Tab-separated table of C-alpha atoms in Angstrom:
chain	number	residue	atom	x	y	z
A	51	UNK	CA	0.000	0.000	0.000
A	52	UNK	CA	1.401	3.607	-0.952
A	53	UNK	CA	0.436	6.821	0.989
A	54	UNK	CA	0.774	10.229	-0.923
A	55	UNK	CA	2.073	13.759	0.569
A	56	UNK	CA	2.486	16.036	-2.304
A	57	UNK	CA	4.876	14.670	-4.832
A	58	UNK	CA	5.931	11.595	-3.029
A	59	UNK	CA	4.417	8.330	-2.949
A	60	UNK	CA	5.528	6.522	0.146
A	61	UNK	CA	5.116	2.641	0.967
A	62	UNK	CA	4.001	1.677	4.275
A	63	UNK	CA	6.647	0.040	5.078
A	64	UNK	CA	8.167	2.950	6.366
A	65	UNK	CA	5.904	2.776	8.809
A	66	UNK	CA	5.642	-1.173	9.550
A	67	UNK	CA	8.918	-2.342	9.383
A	68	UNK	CA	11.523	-1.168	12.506
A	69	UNK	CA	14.894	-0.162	11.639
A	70	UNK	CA	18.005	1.241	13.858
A	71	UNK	CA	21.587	0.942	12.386
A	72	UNK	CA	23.441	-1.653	14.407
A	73	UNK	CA	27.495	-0.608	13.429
A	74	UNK	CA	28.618	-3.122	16.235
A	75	UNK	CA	26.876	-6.074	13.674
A	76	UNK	CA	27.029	-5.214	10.277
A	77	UNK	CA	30.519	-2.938	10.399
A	78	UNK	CA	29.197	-0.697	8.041
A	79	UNK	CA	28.836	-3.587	5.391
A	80	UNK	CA	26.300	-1.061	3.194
A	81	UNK	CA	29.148	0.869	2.675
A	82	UNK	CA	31.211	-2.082	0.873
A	83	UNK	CA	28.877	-4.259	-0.332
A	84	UNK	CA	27.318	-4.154	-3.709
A	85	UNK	CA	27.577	-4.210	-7.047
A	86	UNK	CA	27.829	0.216	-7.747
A	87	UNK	CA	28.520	2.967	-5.680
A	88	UNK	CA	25.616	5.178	-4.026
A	89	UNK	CA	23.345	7.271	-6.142
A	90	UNK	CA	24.687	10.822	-6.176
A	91	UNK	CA	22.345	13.729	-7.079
A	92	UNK	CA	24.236	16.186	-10.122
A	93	UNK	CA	24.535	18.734	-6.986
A	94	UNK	CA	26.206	16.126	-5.057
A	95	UNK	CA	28.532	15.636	-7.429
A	96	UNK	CA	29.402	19.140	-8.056
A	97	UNK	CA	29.683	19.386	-4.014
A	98	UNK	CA	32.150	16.658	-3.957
A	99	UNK	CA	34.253	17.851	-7.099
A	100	UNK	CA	34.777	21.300	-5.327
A	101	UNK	CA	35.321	20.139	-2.226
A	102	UNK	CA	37.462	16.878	-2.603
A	103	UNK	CA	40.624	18.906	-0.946
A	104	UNK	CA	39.116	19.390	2.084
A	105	UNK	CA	37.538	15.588	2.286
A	106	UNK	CA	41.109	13.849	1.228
A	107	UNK	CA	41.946	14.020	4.638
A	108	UNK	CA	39.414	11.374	5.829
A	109	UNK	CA	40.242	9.457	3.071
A	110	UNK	CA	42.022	6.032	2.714
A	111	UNK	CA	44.950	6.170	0.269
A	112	UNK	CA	43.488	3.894	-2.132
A	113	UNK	CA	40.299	5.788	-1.936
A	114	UNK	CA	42.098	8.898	-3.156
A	115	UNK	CA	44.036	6.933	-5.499
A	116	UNK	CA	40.265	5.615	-7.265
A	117	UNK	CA	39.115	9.274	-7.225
A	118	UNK	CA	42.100	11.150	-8.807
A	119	UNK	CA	42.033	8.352	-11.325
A	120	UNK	CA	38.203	8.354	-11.978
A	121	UNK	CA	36.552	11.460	-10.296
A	122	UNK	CA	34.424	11.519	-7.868
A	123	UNK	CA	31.455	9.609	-9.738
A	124	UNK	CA	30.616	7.197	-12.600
A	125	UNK	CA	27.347	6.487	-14.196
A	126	UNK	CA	25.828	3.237	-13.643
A	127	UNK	CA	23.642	1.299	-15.819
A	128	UNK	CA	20.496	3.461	-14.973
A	129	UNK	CA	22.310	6.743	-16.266
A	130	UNK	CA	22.527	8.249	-13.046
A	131	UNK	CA	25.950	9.415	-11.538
A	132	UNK	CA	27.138	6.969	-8.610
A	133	UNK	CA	30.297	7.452	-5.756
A	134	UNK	CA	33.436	6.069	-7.647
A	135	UNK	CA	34.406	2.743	-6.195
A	136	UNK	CA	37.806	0.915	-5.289
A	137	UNK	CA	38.155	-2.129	-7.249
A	138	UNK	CA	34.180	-2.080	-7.957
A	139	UNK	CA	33.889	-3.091	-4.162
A	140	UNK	CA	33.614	-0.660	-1.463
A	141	UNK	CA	32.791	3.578	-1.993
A	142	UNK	CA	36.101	5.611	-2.441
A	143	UNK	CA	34.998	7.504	0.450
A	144	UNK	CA	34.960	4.814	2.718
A	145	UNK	CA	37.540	4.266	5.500
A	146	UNK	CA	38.068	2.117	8.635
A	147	UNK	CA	37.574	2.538	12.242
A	148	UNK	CA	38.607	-0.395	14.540
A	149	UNK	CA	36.647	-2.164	11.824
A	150	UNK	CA	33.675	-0.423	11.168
A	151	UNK	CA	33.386	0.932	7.711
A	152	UNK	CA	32.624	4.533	7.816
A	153	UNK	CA	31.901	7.708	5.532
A	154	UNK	CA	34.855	10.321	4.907
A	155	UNK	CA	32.344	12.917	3.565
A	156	UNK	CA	30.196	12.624	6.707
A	157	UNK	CA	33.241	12.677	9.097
A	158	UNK	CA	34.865	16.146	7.450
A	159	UNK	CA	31.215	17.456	7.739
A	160	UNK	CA	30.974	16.708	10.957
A	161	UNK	CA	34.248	18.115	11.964
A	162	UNK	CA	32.719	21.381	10.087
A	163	UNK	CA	35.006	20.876	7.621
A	164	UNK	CA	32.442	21.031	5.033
A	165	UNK	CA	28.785	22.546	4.642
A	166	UNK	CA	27.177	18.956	3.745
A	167	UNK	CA	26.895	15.499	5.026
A	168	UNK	CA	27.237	12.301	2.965
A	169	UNK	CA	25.406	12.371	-0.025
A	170	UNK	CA	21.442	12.335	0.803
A	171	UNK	CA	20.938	8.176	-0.937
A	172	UNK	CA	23.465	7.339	2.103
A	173	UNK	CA	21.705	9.194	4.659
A	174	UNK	CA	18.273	8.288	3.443
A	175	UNK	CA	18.929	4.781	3.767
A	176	UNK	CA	17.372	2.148	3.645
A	177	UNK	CA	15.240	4.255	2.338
A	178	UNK	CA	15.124	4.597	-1.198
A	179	UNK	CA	14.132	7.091	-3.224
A	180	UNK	CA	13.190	6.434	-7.334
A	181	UNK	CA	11.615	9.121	-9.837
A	182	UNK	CA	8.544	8.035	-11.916
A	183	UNK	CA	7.289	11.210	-14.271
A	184	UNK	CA	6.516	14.124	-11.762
A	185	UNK	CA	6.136	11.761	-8.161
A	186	UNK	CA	9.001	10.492	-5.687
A	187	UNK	CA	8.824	7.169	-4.412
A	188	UNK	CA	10.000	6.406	-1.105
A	189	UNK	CA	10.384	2.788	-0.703
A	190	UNK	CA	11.920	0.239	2.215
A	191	UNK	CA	14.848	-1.421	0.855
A	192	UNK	CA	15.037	-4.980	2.428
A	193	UNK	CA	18.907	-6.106	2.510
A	194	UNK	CA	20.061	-8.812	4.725
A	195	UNK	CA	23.260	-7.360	5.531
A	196	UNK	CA	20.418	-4.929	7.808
A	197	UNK	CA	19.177	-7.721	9.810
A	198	UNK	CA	20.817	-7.037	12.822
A	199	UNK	CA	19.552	-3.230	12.234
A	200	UNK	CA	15.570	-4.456	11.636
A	201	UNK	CA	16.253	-6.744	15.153
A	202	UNK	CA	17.749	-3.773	16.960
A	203	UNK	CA	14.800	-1.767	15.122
A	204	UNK	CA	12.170	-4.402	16.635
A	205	UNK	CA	13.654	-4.184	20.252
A	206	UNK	CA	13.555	-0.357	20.115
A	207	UNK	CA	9.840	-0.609	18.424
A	208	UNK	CA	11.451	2.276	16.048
A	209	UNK	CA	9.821	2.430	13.205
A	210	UNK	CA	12.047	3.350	9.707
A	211	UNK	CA	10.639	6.802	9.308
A	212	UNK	CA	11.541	8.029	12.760
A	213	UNK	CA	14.952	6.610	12.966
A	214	UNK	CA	15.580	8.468	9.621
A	215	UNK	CA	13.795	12.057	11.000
A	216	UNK	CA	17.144	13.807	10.339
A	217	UNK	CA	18.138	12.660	6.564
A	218	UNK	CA	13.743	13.354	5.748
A	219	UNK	CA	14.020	16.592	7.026
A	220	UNK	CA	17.221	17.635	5.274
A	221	UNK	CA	15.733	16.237	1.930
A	222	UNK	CA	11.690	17.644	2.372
A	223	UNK	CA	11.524	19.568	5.254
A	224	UNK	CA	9.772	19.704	8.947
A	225	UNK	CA	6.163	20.340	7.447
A	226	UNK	CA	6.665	17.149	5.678
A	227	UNK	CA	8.106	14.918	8.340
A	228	UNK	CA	5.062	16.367	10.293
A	229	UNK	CA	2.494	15.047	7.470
A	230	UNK	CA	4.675	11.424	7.959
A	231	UNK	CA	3.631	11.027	11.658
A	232	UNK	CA	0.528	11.847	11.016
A	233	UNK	CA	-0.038	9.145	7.986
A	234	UNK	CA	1.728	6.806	10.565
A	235	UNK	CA	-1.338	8.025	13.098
A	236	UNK	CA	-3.656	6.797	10.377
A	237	UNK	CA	-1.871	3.698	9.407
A	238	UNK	CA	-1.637	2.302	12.819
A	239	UNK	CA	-5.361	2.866	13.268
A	240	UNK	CA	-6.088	0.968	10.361
């Protein structure tokens, strides 16, 4: 079943299925596992161009090495620009902390050595978000590297939507994460 708020079509499962990122379990495994990088945005990729100095820091060397080589992106079999990977594994911006992949653009952000966090695909997820003609739809994207994040999700009784308030807002805005709790109200009622 799909909800709609403005331009967006939203599945329910938002709202049904629990989710809270477990690091501890999954070390970050979204971050190098797949088959292409994470969709960028043509801003995003503009952001990261002009600001790849200041994020090279964060960086591992090999990670560096992919994006001097490459740039920052590539465009995947859908036509849409994607992070540059190392080896087609993990993202270019990913490096390790006692094991636990994590994101070099979000960590120079939030040192405030940038003006934006990891691109918005990353922070969305697993939320996904996919254009058809003028509408957004915002879909649960079941993977079972998250496992341990639903079961951490289920314990907290934290629905998707909520644990992601901060990466919805930055994307549509307060009114919008407003109209979300209040589609939840309706869904649980149902």
């Amino acid at each position: 079943m799909l909800f709609a708020i403005e331009d967006k079509l939203i599945s329910t499962e938002i709202f049904s299925k629990k989710f809270v990122c477990d690091l501890n379990a999954c070390k970050g495994a979204c971050c190098v596992e797949g088959d292409q990088g994470a969709p960028l945005k043509d801003t995003e990729v503009e952001f990261l161009t002009q600001n790849l100095e200041l994020i090279k820091p964060f960086m591992r060397q090999v990670g560096i090495d992919a994006v001097e080589k490459n740039g920052v992106s590539y465009i995947d079999s859908e036509n849409m620009p994607v992070t540059t990977l190392v080896n087609g594994a993990e993202c270019a911006f990913v490096f390790f902390d006692q094991g636990v992949a994590k994101c070099s653009i979000e960590q120079a952000y939030r040192e405030g050595v940038i003006a934006e966090n990891k691109p918005l695909s990353c922070h969305l997820y697993p939320i996904r978000v996919k254009k058809f003609g003028e509408y957004q739809a915002l879909n649960f994207e079941e993977w079972k590297i998250c496992e341990p994040a639903c079961a951490c999700g289920d314990k907290l009784d934290l629905p998707v939507y909520r644990f992601l308030k901060e990466p919805l807002v930055r994307a549509y805005g307060e009114s919008f994460f407003h109209e979300l709790t209040l589609v939840d109200k309706e869904f649980q009622n149902r």
